XYZ file of C-alpha atoms in Angstrom:
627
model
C 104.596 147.359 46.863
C 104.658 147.824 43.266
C 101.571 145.672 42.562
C 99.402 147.337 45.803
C 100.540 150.613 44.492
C 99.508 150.058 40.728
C 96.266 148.764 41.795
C 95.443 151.395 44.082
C 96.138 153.971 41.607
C 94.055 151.533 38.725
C 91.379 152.237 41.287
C 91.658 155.358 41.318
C 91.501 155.764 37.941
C 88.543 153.989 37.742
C 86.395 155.449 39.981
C 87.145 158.771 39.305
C 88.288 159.151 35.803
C 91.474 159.329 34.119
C 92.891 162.749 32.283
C 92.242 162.422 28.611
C 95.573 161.626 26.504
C 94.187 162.383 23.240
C 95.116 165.295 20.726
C 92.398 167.874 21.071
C 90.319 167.852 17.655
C 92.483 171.725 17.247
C 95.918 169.837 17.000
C 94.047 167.521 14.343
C 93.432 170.251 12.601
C 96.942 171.814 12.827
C 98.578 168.682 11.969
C 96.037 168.143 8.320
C 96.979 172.114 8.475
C 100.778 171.366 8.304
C 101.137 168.588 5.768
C 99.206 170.832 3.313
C 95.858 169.646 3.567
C 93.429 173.132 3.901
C 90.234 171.963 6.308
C 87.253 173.628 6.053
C 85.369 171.581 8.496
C 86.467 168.459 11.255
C 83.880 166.871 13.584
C 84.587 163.689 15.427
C 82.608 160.613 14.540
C 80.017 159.501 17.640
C 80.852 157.059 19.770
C 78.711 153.962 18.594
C 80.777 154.743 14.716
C 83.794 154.341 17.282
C 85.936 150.948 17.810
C 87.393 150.957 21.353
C 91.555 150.450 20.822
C 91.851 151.722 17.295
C 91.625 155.610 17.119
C 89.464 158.516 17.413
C 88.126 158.489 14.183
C 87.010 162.380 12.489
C 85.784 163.432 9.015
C 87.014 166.334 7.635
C 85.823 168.314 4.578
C 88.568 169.491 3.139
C 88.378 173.842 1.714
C 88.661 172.407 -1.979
C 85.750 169.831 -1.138
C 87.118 166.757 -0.623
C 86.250 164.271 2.086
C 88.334 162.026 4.554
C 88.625 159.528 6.807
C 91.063 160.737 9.700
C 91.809 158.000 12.565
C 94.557 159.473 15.522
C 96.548 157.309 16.944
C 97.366 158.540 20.401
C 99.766 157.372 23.356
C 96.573 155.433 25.171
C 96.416 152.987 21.894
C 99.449 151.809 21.871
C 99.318 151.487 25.375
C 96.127 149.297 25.777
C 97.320 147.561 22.774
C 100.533 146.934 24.392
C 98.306 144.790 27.060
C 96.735 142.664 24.423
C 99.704 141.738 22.590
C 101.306 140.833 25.633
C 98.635 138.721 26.462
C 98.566 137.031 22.681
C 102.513 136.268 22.782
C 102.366 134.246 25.940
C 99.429 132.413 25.524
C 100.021 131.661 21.158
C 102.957 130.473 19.535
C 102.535 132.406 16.288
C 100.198 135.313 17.002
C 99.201 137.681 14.600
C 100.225 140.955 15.406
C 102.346 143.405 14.134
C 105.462 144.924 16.023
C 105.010 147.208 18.834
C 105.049 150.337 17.233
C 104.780 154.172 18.392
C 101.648 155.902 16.785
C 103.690 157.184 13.946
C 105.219 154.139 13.333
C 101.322 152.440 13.485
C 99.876 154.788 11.119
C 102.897 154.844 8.344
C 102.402 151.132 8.819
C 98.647 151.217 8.026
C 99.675 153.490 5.152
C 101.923 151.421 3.520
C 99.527 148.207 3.635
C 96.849 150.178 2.126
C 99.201 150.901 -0.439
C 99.900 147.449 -1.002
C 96.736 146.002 -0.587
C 95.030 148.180 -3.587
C 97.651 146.926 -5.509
C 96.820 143.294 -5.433
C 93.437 144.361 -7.123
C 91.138 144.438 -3.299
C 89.152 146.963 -3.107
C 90.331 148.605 -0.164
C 90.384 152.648 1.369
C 92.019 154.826 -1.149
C 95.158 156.189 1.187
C 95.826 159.987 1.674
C 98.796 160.143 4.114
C 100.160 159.558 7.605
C 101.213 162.474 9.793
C 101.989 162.838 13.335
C 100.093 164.863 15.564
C 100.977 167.127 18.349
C 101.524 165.161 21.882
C 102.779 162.290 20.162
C 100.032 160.907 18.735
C 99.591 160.394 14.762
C 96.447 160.538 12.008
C 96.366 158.711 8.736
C 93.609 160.151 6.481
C 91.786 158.135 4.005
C 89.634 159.268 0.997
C 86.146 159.309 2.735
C 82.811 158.256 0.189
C 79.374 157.537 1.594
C 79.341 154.087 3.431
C 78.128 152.099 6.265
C 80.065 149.302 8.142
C 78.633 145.988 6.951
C 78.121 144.915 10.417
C 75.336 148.186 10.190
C 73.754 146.408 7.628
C 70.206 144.725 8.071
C 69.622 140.652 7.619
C 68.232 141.044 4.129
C 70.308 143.677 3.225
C 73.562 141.008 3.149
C 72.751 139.654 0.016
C 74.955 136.832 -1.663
C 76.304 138.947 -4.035
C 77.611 141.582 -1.685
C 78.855 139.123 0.243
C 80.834 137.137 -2.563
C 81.922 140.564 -3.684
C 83.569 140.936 -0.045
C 85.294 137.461 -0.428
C 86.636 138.740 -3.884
C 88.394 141.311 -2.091
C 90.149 138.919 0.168
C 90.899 136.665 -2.318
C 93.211 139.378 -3.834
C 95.178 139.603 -0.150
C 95.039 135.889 0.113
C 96.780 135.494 -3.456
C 99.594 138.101 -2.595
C 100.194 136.642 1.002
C 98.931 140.161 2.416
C 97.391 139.207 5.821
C 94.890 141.954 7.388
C 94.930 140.553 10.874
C 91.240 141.795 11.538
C 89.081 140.595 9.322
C 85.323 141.293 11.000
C 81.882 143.024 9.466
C 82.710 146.142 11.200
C 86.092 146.488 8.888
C 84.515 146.209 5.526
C 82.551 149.745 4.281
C 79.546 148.742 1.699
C 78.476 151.823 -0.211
C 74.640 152.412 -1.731
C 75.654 150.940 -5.217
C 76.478 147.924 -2.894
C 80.345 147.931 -3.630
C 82.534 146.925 -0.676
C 86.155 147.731 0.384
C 88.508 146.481 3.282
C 89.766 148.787 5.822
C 91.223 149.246 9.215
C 94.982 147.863 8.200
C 96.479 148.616 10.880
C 97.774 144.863 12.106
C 98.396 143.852 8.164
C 101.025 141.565 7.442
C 103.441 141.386 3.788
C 104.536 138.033 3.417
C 102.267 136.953 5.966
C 102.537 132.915 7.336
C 99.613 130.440 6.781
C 98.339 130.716 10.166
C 97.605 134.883 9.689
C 96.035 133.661 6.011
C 93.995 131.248 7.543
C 92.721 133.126 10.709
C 91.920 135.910 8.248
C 89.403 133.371 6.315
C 87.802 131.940 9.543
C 87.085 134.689 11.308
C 84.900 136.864 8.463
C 83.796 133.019 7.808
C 82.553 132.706 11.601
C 81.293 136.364 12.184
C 79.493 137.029 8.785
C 77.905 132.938 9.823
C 76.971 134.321 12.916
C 74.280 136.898 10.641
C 73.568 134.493 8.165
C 74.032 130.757 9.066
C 76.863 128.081 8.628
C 75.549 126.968 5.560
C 74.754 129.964 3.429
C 78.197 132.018 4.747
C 80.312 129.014 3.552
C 78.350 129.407 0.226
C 79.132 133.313 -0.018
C 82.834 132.215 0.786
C 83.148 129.360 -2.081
C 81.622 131.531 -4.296
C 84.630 134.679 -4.045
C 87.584 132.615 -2.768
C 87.021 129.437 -4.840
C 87.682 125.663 -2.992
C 91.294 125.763 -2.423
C 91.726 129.182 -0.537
C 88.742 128.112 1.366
C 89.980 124.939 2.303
C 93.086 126.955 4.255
C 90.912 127.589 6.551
C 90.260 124.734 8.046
C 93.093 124.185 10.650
C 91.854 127.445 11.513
C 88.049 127.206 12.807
C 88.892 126.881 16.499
C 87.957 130.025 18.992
C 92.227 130.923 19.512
C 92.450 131.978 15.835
C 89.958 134.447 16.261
C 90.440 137.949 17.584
C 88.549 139.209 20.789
C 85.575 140.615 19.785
C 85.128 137.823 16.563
C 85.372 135.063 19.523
C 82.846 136.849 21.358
C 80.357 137.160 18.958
C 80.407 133.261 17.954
C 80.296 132.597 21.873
C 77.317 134.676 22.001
C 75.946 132.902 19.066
C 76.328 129.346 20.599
C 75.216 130.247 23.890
C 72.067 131.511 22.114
C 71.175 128.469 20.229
C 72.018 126.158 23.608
C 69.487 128.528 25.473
C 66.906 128.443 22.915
C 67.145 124.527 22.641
C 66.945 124.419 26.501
C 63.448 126.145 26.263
C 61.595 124.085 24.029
C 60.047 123.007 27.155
C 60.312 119.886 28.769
C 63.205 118.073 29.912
C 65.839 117.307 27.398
C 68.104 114.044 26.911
C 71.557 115.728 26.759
C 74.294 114.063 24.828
C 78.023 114.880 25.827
C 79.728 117.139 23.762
C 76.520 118.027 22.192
C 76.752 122.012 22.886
C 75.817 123.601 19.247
C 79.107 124.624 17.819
C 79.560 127.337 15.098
C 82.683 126.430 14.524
C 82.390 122.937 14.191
C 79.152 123.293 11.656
C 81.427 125.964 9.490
C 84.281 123.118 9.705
C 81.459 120.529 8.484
C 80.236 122.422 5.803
C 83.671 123.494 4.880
C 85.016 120.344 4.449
C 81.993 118.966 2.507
C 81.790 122.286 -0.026
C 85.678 121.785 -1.108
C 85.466 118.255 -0.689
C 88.639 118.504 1.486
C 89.316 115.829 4.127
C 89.086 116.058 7.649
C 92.502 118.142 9.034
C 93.489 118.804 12.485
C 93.109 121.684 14.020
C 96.353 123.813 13.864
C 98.306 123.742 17.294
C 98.126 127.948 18.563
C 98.488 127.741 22.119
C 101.775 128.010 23.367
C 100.713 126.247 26.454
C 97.401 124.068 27.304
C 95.835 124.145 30.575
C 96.662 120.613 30.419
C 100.587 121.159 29.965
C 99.916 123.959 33.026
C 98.254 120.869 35.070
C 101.339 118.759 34.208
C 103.623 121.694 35.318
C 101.604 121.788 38.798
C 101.609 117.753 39.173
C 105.305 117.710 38.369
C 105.952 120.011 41.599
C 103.055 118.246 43.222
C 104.950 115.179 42.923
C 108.423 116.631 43.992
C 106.905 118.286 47.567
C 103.993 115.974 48.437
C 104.471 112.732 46.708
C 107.729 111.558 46.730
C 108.189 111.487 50.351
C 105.042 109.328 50.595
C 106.772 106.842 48.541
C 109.092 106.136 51.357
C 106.004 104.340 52.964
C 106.007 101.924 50.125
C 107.957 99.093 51.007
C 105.898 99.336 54.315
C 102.571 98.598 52.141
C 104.079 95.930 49.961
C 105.258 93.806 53.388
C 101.258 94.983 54.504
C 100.043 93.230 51.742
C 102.075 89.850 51.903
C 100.796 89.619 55.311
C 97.181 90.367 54.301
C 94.229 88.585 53.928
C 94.254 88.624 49.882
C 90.409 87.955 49.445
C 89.616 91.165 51.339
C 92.382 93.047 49.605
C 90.715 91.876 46.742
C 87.139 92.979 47.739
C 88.863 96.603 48.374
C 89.684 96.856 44.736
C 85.743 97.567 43.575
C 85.871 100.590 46.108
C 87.379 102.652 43.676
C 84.684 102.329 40.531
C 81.845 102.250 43.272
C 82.792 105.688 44.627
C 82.736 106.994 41.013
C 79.447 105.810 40.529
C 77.902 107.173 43.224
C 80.326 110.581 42.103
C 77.801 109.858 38.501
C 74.977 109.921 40.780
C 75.450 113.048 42.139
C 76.136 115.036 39.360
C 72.976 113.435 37.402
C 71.153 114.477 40.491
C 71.958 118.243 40.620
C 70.953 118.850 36.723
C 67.449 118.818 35.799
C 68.068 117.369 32.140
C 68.895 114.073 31.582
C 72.675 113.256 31.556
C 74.060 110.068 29.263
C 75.703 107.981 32.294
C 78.562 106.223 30.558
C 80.248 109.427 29.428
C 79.232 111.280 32.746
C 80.886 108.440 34.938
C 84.451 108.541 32.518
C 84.199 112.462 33.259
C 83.980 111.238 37.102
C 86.869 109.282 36.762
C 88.896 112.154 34.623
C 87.767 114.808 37.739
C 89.363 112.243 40.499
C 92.454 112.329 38.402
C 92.503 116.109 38.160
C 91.927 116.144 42.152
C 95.048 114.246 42.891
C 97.067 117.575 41.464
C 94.743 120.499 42.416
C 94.020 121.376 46.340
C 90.363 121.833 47.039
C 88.930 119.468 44.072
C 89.434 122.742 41.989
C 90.220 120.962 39.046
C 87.663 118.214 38.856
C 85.323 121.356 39.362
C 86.412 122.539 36.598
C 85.977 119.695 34.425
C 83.325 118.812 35.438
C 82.042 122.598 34.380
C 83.075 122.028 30.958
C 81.642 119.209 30.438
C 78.276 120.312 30.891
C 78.939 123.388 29.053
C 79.863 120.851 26.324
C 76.716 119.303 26.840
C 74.650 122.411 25.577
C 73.814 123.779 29.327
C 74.128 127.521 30.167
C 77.412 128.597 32.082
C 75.167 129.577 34.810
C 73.028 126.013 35.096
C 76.666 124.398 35.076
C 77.575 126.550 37.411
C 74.925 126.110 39.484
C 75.014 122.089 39.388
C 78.954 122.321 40.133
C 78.154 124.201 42.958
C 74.913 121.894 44.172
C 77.663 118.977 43.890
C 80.004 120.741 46.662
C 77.372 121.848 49.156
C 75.600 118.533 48.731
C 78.911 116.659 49.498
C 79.732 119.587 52.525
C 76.305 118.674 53.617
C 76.667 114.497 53.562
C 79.635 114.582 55.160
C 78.446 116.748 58.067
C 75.533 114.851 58.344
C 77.723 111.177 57.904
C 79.965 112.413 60.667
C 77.369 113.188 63.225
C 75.877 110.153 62.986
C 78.978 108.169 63.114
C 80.309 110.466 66.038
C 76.997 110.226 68.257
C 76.687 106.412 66.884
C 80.339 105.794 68.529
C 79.416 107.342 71.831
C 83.359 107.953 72.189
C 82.349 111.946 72.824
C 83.647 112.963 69.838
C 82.080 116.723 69.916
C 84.043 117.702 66.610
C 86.630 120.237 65.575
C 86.660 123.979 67.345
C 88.898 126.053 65.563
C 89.836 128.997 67.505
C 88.365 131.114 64.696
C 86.527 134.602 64.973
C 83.631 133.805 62.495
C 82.192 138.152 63.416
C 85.491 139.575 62.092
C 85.799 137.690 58.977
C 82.081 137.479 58.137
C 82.159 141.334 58.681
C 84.732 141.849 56.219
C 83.090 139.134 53.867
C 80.076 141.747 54.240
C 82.633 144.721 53.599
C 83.561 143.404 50.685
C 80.319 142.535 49.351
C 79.146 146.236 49.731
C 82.039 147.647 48.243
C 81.611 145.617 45.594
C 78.086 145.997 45.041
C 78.783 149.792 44.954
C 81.439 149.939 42.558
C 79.215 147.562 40.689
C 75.901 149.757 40.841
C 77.191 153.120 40.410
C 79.626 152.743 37.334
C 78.111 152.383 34.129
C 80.798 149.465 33.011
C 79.362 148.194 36.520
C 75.744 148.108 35.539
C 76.342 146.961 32.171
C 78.241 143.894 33.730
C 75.088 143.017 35.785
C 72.652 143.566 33.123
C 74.942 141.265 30.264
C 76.440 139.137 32.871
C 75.039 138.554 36.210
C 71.785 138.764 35.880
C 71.197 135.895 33.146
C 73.968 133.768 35.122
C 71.692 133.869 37.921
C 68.495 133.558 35.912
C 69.815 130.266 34.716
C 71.084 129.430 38.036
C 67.736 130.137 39.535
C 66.190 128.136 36.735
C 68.101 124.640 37.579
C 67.427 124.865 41.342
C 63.406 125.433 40.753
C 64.097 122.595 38.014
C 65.211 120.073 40.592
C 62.773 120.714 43.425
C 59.896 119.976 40.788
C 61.656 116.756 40.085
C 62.015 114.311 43.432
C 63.291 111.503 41.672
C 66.480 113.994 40.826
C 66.510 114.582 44.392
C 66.548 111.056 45.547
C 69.670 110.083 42.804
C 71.585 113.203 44.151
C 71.121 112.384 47.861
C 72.316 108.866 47.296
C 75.294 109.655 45.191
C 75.792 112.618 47.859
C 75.894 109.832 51.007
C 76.881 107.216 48.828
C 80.557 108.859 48.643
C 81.734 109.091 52.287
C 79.921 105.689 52.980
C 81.619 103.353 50.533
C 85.001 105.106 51.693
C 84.404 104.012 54.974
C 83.813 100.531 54.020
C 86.949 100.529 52.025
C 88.464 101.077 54.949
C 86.687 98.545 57.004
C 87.561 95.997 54.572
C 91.337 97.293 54.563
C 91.572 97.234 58.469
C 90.371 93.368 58.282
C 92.642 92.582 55.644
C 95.060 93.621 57.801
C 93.571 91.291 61.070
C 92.510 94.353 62.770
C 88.958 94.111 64.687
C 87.220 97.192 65.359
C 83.613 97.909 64.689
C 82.216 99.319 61.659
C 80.688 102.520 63.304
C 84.230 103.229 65.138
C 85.978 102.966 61.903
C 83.523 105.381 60.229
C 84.037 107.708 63.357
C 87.684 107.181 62.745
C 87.313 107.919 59.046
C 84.709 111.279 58.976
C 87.034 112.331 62.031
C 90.341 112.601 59.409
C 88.028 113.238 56.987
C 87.955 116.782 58.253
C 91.294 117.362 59.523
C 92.536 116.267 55.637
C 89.750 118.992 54.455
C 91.485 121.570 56.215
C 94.910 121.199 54.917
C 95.438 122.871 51.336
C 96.799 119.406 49.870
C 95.160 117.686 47.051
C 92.949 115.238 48.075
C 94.206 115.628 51.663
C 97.606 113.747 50.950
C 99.327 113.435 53.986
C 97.098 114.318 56.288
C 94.619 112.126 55.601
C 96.693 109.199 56.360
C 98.762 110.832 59.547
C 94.715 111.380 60.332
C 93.262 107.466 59.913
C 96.519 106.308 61.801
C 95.732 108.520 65.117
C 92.402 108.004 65.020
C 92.779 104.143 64.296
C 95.534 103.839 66.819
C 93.148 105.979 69.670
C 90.422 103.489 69.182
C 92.510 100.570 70.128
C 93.826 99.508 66.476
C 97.637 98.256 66.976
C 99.499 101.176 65.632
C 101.602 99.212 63.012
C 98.090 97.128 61.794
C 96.495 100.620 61.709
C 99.894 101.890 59.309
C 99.592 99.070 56.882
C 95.397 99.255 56.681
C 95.331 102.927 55.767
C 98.429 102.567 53.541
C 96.528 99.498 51.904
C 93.310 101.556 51.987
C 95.199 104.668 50.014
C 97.432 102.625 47.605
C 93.590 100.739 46.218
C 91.644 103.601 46.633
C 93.503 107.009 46.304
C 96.334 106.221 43.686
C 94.832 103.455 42.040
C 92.976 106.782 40.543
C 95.755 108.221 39.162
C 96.539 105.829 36.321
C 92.413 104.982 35.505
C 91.532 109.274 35.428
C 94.742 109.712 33.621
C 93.615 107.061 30.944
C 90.020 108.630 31.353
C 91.151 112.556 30.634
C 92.925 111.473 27.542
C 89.656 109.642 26.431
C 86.894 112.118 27.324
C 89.811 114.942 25.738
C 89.714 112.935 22.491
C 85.547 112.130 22.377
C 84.964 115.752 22.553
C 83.270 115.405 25.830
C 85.229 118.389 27.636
C-alpha cells in the first residue's frame, strides 16, 4: 500500500508539478539582512549557471559595494541528496560522501572546508559566512570576482598553463589529505587574468582516505581528457601534481570512482568515438573488448608518464553483479536443484547399462550447440565478429542461463560483450534481440515440421488465454506512455537524447543485415542449428539407452517439451523439461523407465555438463576483458 501510494502521489507530482520548497529570494535577503550584511541588490543566477542538487545560487551587491556568491541550501537538497547517498552506500564500500547533514549543518560544513582548503595554499573561494535561512533552509556567501566555470571555457581557451595552474591547486588538497569529493570543470572558476580557484566544497573531506584522494585525481583527469585528449590532460596533470600524486590515481580510473555526471560525460565520450569508428564506412573487423576506453587510455598514459607499474584497479563495489548472480544460483540450487539430484543414482545405474559408444557420441552435443549459438550471434551483427572469443562468450551465456529464468542473463552478457566490442547500445541491442526472435522463430518453425512430419495430430498448445484483453492493455500502456513521454519536457528530452539514436542504431543493423545475405544464411543456420542438434542428442541418448523410436517422433517428442519447459519461469526449463521428454517419450511407446534414464542421460551430458565449462568460460572472458 505504501509503495502504490508513494508512486501514485510521485505521479502526481510529476505530471502536475510539485509546490516549490525553496526560500523566496525576500527571506535571502532577510537572512544576509540579519547577520549584518546590508544588500543593495540580489538577483538569482539563470538556470543554465545552475547545478541541479546543489543550491539556488544568487549574487548580491552588497550597499558598501562588495560582491558575493550566495548558494541556499533548502529542505529539497538534502532530500534528493539523501536518495543519492543512499544509493552510493549500498552499492560502494567506501563512498565518498559526507554525513547526512541538515542545510545548516551542509553549509557550516562547506564553510569550514573553504577555510581549510585556502590554508593549504589552493586557491580556492574566499569564504564570507554561513547563515540559515527562513523555512529551514541555509546560504553560505562567498566573495564573488568576475569568472566563468572552466567547463564554459572554449577548446583553445584551456591552455596548458591554466590547466597545470588548476592541478597546482589540487596538489595543495592532495598534500594536506583535504578531499573535495567533486572535482569536475564546472567546480573550478577561471578569471580573465586566467587564474583559477576550486569551489563547490560542499562534500570535502579533512583527513580524507586514499580512495576520496584518488577519485578526486581521476575524475578532473577523465573530464578535463574528455575536452582535451588522454594524452595532453595527463600532461597538464604531471606538470601541477608531479609523478607520485599522479600515480595515486591509478587504482582509481574505473567508471565507480567517478561521480554521476563525471561518469556520464566519459560514457558520452566513448560512445562517441565507437560511433564515429563505426561510420568510416564499410564493414569493420571487430575485436572483443575493443570498445575505445577513456579510462583505460588515461590508465596507459598514466602509467607510462610516472613510469609506475601496472596496479589493479581498487575494489569499490560493495557487491558485483557477479556476487548478486552467485546469491540467485545459491537459492537456485536450494529450490530447483537439489531435489533433481535425487534422480542421480537413477542416471549413474542408466549409464552402466548403456551403450558407452553412443554415450560417448552424446558428449560433442554440448560444444556443437555452442557453435551453432556463435553462429547466430555472428549472423545478427553486420560487422565482423572474432569467433574464438564470441563462442567462449557462448559458453559463459549457457552458464549464466542455468541461474537466470528466461535466458535473461546470457542476454545480458551477451549485450556487454558487444558493447565491449565498440558497437552502439542500440546495435547490441538490436542483435540481442534478432538472437531471441530468430530462436522464437526456429523453434516454431522446427516444431511444425516435426509435429506434421509425425502425423501423431499433434495440433500444439491452446492456452486458455484472452490475447484482446491483454493486447488492449499492452496498447493502454503504450499510449499512456507515449503521452507522458510527448507532453513533458523531461519526456521529450528523453526521446530526443535517448530513444531516438537507440533506434537509429537499431534501425541501422537491421538494414545492415538485409544488404548482407551471407549474414543471413550464418544466422539462419545457427538459428535451426540449435533445436536440431538437441534433438539428436536426444536421439543418440534414447539409443544409448536401447530405446527404438524414430528420429522424427523423438524430435516431435522433444519441440513438444520444448514448449511446455518455455512456459515455466525456471532456468533453462529445469524440471519441466525433463517431466516433459518423459511423457512425451513414454506416449510414443518409449518404456517409461528407458525413457527416465535417456532424458536423465540426455540432461546430465548436455544441460549440466554446461555448468562447470561456462563457469570456467565467465571467469576467462571476465579476466580477457571481453565483457
Amino acid at each position: 500500500a505504501l509503495a502504490v501510494g508513494g508512486a501514485a502521489g510521485s505521479a502526481v507530482l510529476l505530471l502536475a508539478g510539485a509546490p516549490a520548497d525553496r526560500p523566496p529570494i525576500q527571506a535571502v535577503a532577510d537572512a544576509l539582512a540579519d547577520s549584518g550584511i546590508a544588500v543593495a541588490r540580489l538577483s538569482e543566477l539563470p538556470p543554465d549557471e545552475q547545478h541541479l542538487g546543489e543550491g539556488t545560487v544568487y549574487r548580491a551587491v552588497t550597499t558598501a559595494g562588495s560582491r558575493l556568491a550566495v548558494r541556499v541550501l533548502a529542505s529539497e537538497d538534502h532530500n534528493r541528496d539523501l536518495f543519492h547517498r543512499l544509493a552510493r552506500r549500498t552499492l560502494l564500500r567506501h563512498p565518498a560522501d559526507a554525513t547526512a547533514q541538515l542545510p545548516l549543518g551542509a553549509a557550516e560544513h562547506e564553510l569550514l572546508m573553504l577555510v581549510f582548503a585556502a590554508r593549504t595554499g589552493a586557491r580556492v573561494d574566499e569564504p564570507v559566512m554561513a547563515y540559515p535561512v527562513a523555512g529551514g533552509g541555509a546560504l553560505v556567501a562567498t566573495v564573488e570576482r568576475d569568472s566563468r566555470a572552466l567547463s564554459a571555457l572554449q577548446d583553445e581557451e584551456l591552455t596548458d598553463q591554466l590547466l597545470a595552474g588548476v592541478w597546482t591547486s589540487v596538489a595543495r588538497l592532495q598534500e594536506h589529505r583535504l578531499g573535495h569529493g567533486e572535482l569536475r570543470p564546472e567546480h573550478i572558476r577561471v578569471e580573465p587574468d586566467g587564474e583559477s580557484r576550486l569551489s563547490a566544497f560542499a562534500r570535502g573531506r579533512l583527513n580524507a582516505p586514499p580512495d576520496i584522494l584518488g577519485a578526486d585525481i581521476a575524475e578532473l583527469l577523465a573530464t578535463t581528457a574528455v575536452r582535451i585528449g588522454p594524452g595532453r590532460a595527463t600532461a597538464c596533470a604531471l606538470a601541477g601534481l608531479g609523478p607520485e600524486l599522479l600515480a595515486t590515481a591509478l587504482p582509481y580510473l574505473q567508471p565507480l570512482a567517478l561521480m554521476g555526471p563525471a561518469r556520464q560525460a566519459v560514457a558520452r565520450y566513448d560512445q562517441a568515438r565507437a560511433r564515429a569508428a563505426g561510420e568510416k564506412g564499410g564493414r569493420r573487423t571487430l575485436r572483443a573488448g575493443g570498445r575505445p576506453g577513456l579510462l583505460r587510455d588515461l590508465a596507459a598514459e598514466v602509467s607510462t608518464a610516472t613510469g609506475a607499474t601496472t596496479v589493479p584497479l581498487a575494489q569499490l563495489a560493495r557487491f558485483t553483479w557477479r556476487s548478486a548472480l552467485g546469491l540467485a544460483g545459491a537459492f537456485l540450487v536450494l529450490h530447483l536443484v537439489l531435489p533433481q539430484l535425487a534422480n542421480a543414482p537413477a542416471a549413474v545405474d542408466a549409464l552402466w547399462d548403456a551403450n558407452w559408444w553412443w554415450v560417448l557420441a552424446v558428449l560433442p552435443i554440448t560444444f556443437l550447440s555452442q557453435a551453432f549459438s556463435t553462429c547466430l550471434q555472428l549472423g545478427t551483427i553486420p560487422d565482423r565478429l572474432p569467433f574464438g572469443p564470441t563462442y567462449q562468450v557462448q559458453f559463459a551465456s549457457s552458464f549464466l542461463n542455468r541461474i537466470t529464468p528466461s535466458n535473461v542473463g546470457g542476454m545480458a552478457l551477451n549485450l556487454r560483450y558487444l558493447q565491449k566490442t565498440g558497437i552502439e547500445t542500440g546495435a547490441a541491442t538490436a542483435s540481442v534481440g534478432l538472437q531471441s526472435l530468430a530462436g522464437a522463430l526456429s523453434n516454431t518453425v522446427v516444431a511444425a515440421v516435426f509435429f506434421g512430419w509425425a502425423g501423431r495430430g499433434h495440433a500444439g498448445v491452446h492456452p486458455d488465454l484472452s490475447a484482446g484483453r491483454y493486447a488492449l492493455w499492452a496498447v493502454a500502456l503504450a499510449l499512456a506512455a507515449g503521452g507522458l513521454l510527448g507532453f513533458t519536457p523531461p519526456g521529450r528530452r528523453f526521446l530526443h537524447d535517448k530513444v531516438w539514436p537507440f533506434l537509429r542504431a537499431a534501425g541501422s543493423t537491421v538494414a545492415g543485415l538485409a544488404t548482407e545475405p551471407a549474414k543471413a544464411v550464418v544466422g539462419v543456420v545457427g538459428a535451426l542449428g540449435l533445436p536440431l542438434i538437441q534433438v539428436v542428442g536426444l536421439a543418440m541418448s534414447l539409443h544409448a539407452l536401447g530405446g527404438g523410436l524414430p528420429f522424427v517422433q523423438v524430435g516431435a517428442a522433444y519441440m513438444a517439451a520444448r514448449l511446455i519447459a518455455n512456459a515455466a519461469p525456471v532456468p533453462g526449463g529445469l524440471g519441466a523439461l525433463e517431466a516433459g521428454l518423459v511423457a512425451g517419450l513414454s506416449t510414443l511407446g518409449v518404456a517409461a523407465g528407458v525413457a527416465t534414464s535417456a532424458v536423465l542421460v540426455y540432461r546430465l551430458l548436455t544441460f549440466w555438463l554446461n555448468v562447470p565449462l561456462g563457469a570456467l568460460a565467465l571467469n576467462v572472458v571476465q579476466r580477457r576483458g571481453y565483457v
